[in-house]
Coordinates of C-alpha atoms in Angstrom, one line a residue:
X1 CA 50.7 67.9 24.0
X2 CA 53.2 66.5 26.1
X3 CA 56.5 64.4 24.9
X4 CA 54.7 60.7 26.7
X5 CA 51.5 61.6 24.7
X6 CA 53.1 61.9 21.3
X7 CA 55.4 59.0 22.0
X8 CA 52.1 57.0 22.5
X9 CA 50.0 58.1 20.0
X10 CA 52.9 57.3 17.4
X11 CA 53.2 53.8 18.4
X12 CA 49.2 53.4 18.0
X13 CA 49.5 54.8 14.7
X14 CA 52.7 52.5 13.8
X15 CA 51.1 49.0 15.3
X16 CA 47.9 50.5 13.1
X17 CA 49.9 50.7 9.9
X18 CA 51.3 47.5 10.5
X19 CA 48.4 45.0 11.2
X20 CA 46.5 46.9 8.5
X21 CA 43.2 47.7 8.0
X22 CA 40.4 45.3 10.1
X23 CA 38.7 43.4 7.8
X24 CA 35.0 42.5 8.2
X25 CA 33.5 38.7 8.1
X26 CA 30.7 38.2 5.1
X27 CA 28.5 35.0 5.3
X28 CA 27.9 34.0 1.9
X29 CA 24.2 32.2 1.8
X30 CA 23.8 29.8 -1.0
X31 CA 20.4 29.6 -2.6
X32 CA 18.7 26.3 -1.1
X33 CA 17.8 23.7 -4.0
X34 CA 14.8 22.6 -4.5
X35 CA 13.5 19.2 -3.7
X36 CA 12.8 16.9 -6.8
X37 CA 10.3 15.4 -4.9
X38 CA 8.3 19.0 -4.9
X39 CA 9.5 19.0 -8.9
X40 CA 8.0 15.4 -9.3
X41 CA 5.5 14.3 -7.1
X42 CA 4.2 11.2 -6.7
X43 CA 1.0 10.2 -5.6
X44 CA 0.3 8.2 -2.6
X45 CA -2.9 7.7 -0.2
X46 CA -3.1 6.5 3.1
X47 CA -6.0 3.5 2.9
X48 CA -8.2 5.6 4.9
X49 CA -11.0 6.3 2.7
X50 CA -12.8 9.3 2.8
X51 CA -15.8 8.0 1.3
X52 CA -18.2 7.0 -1.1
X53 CA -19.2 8.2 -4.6
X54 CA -21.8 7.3 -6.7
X55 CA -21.5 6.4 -10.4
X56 CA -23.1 8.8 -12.5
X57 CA -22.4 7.4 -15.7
X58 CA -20.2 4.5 -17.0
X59 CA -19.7 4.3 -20.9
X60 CA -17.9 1.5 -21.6
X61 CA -16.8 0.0 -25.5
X62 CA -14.8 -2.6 -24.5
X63 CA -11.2 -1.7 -24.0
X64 CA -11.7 1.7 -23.2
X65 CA -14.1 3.3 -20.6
X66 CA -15.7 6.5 -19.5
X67 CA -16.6 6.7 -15.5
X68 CA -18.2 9.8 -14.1
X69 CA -18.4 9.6 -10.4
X70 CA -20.9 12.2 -7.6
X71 CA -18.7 13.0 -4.9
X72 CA -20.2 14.1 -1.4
X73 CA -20.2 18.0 -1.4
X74 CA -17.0 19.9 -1.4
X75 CA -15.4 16.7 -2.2
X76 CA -13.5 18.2 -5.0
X77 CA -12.5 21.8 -4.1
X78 CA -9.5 22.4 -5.2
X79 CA -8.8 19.3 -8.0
X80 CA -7.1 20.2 -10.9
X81 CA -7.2 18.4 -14.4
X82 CA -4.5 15.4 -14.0
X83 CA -5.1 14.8 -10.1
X84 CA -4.9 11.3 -8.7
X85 CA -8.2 10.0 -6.9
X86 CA -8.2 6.6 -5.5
X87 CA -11.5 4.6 -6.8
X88 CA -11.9 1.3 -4.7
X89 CA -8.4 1.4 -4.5
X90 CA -7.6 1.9 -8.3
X91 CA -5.7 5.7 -9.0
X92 CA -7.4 7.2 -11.4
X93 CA -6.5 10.1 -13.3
X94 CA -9.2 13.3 -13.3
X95 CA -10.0 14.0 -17.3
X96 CA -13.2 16.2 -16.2
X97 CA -14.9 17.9 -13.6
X98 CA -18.2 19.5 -13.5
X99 CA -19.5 20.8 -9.8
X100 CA -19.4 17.9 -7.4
X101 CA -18.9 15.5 -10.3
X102 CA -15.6 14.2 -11.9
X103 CA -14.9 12.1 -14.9
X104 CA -11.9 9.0 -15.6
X105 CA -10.7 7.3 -18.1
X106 CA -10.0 3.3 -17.6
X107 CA -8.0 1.9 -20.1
X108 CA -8.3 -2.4 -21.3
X109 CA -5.8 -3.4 -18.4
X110 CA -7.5 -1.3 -15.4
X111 CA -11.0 -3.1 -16.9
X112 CA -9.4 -6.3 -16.7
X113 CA -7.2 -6.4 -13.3
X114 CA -10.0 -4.8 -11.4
X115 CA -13.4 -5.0 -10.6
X116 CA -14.2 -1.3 -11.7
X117 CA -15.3 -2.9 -14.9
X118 CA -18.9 -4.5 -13.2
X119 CA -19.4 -0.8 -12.4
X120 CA -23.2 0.3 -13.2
X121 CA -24.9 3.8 -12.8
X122 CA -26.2 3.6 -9.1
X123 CA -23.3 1.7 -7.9
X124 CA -21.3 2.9 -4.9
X125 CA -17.2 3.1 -4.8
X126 CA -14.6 4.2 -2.1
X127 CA -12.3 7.3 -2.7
X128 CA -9.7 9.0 -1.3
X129 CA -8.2 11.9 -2.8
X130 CA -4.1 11.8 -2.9
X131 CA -2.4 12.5 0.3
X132 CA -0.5 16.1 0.8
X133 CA 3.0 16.6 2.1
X134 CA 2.7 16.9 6.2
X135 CA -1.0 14.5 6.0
X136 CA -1.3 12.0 8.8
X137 CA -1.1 8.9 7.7
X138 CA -3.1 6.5 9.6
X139 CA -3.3 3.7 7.9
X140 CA -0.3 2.6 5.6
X141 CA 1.0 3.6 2.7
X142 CA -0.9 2.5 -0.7
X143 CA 0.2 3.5 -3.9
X144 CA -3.5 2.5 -5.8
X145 CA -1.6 -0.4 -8.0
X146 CA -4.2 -3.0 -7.9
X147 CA -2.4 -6.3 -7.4
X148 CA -5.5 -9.0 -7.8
X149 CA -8.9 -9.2 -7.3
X150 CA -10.5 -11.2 -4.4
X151 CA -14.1 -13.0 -3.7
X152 CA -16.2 -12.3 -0.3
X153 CA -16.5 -16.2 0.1
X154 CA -17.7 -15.8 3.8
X155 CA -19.6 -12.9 6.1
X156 CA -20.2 -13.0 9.6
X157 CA -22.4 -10.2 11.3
X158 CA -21.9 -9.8 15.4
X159 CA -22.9 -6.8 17.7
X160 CA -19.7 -4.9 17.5
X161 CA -17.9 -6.0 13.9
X162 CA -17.8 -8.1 11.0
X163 CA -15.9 -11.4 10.1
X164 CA -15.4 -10.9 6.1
X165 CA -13.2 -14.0 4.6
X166 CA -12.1 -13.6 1.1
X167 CA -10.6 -15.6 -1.3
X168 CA -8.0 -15.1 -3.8
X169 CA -5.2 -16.5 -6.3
X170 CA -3.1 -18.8 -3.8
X171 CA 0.0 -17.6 -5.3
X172 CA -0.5 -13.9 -3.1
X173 CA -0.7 -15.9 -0.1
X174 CA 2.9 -15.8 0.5
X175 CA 2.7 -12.2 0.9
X176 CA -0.4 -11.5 3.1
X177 CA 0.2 -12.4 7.0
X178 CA -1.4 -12.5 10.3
X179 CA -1.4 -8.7 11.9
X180 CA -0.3 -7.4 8.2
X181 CA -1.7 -4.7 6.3
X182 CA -3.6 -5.0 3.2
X183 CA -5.4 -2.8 0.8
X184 CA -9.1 -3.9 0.2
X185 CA -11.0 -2.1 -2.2
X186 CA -8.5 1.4 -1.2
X187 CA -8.9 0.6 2.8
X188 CA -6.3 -0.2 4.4
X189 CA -7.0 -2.8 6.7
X190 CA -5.8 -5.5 9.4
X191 CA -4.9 -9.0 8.1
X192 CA -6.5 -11.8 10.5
X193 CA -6.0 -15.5 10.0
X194 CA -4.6 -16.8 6.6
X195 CA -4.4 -20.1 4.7
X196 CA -3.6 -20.7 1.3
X197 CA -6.0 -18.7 -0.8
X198 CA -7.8 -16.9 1.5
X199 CA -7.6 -14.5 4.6
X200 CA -9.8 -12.7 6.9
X201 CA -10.6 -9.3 8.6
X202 CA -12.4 -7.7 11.1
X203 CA -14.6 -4.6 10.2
X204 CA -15.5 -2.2 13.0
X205 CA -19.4 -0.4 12.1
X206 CA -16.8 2.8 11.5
X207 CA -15.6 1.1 8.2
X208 CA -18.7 -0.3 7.2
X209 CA -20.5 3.2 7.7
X210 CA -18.0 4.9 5.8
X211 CA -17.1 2.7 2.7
X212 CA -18.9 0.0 0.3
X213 CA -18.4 -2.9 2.7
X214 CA -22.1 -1.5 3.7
X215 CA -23.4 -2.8 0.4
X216 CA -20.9 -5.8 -0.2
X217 CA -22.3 -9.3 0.5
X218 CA -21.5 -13.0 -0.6
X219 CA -19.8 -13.5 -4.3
X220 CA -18.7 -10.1 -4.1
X221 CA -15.8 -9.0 -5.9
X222 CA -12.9 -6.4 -4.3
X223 CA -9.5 -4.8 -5.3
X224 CA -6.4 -6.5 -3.2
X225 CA -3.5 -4.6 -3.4
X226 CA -0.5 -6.3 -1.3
X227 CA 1.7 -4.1 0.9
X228 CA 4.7 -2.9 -0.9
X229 CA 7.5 -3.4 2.0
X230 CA 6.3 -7.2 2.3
X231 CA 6.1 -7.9 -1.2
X232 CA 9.8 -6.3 -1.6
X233 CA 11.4 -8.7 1.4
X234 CA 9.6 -11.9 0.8
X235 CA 10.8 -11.6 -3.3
X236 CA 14.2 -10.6 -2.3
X237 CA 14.6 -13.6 0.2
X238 CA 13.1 -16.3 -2.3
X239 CA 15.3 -15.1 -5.2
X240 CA 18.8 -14.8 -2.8
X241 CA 18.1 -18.2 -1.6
X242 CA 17.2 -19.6 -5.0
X243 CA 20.6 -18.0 -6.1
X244 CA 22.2 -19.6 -3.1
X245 CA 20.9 -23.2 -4.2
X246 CA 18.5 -23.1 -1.0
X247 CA 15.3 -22.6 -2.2
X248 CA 12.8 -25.0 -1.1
X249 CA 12.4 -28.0 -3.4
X250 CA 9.0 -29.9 -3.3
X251 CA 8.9 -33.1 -1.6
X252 CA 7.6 -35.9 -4.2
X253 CA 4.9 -38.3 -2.9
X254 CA 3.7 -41.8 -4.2
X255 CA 0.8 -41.3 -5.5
X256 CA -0.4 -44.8 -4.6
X257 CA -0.1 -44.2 -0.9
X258 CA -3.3 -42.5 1.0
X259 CA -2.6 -38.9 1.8
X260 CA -3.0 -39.3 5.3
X261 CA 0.1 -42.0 5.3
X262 CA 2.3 -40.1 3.0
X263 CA 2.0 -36.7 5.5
X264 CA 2.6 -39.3 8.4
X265 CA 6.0 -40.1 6.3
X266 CA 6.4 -36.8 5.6
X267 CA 6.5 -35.7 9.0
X268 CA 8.7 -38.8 10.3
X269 CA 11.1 -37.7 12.4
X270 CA 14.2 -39.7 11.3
X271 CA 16.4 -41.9 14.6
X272 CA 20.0 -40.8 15.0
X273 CA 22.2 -43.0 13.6
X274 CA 23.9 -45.3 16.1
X275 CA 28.2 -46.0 16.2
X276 CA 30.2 -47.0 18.3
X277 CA 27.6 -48.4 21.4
X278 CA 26.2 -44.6 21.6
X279 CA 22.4 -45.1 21.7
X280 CA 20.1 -42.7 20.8
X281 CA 18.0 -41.4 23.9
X282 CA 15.0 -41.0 21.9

């Protein structure tokens, strides 16, 4: 070996012994964590109902019921014991199953705040099994939490729909507007006009095909359950402005006076009050 290629193999070898030896970069993965929502989760349906069931049996001793419901075939594959089914709009809890058959419980307050209590054997309910993670959701989201029950007061058939017009505790009026959503008996439909106490809707032959509405008439009775978002912004507005000394205050009327004159007064659009020669324009 020549002098040049010792003298350059010994500087390698120094540079080498200096710098050290190369050291490799690890990546370190930390195990993902789980989602409490796949831990906990919570059941939610869509208002598109899937369609009907028939009661089978309804034993009922006052505060407590039994309800056994047929669901259409293969209805039910896959349910497990504890699995939320929406019943006219109502979740229930499954207790039973047996084929194409399932059984719920209804305790003294799901008797009282819906109409699943004037349920016989024969009669005819909407379902829709909970919604799964990645489901469309076409309608809007419904959480099964009856909120009142509402009267078919008025029902008018045409070629292509039906006008249904219900009526219901004035005091949910506030939260049920025109081109809203709504939840009647567990279908989510469109809100049309509204005036204190009642509202309308539109039923295409699609949603009376598929759901009750086919057997629902006049004196009728139906689950309402509000929508969730409006509820939450029209409560949160009337308490901030009640905290803010700006809720409205009802105007007192004489009684004496016709109502026709006091809404005239109430109405009255007051002049502009005149100083210094301005006068008012109006």
């Amino acid at each position: 070996m020549s002098a040049a290629s010792v003298r350059s193999a010994t500087g390698l070898s120094a540079r080498a012994a200096v710098s050290g030896p190369r050291l490799r970069s690890r990546v370190v993965r930390t195990p993902a964590r789980r989602s409490r929502l796949a831990v906990n989760p919570v059941a939610l349906f869509t208002g598109l109902v899937q369609g009907t069931a028939e009661v089978v049996s309804f034993a009922n001793v006052g505060d407590f019921a039994r309800l056994k419901l047929r669901f259409p075939p293969n209805t039910l594959d896959g349910i497990l014991i504890g699995a939320s089914v929406a019943c006219n709009g109502t979740c229930l809890t499954v207790v039973e199953t047996d084929g194409d058959c399932a059984c719920f419980d209804l305790i003294v307050e799901t008797l009282r705040a819906t109409n699943l209590g004037e349920l016989e054997p024969g009669s005819l309910v909407n379902y829709e099994r909970s919604a799964r993670v990645g489901d469309e959701i076409g309608g809007h989201n419904v959480s099964g939490h009856v909120s009142t029950k509402a009267t078919i007061v008025e029902q008018e058939d045409t070629d292509n729909n039906r006008k249904v017009v219900f009526e219901l505790d004035p005091k949910w009026s506030k939260y049920i507007l025109p081109k809203g959503f709504v939840a009647v008996d567990g279908c989510s439909l469109t809100v049309g006009e509204t005036s204190p106490g009642r509202f309308n809707v539109w039923l295409i032959p699609e949603t009376i095909r598929q759901t009750v509405f086919k057997n629902k008439g006049l004196g009728s009775t139906v689950n309402i359950e509000i929508e969730s978002q409006t509820q939450t912004i029209v409560d949160t507005i009337e308490r901030v402005l009640e905290e803010r000394g700006l809720g409205a205050k009802p105007r007192r009327v004489d009684t004496s006076e016709s109502s026709s004159n006091a809404a005239s007064k109430t109405y009255q659009k007051k002049p502009a009050a005149v100083s210094d020669g301005y006068k008012d324009p109006m």
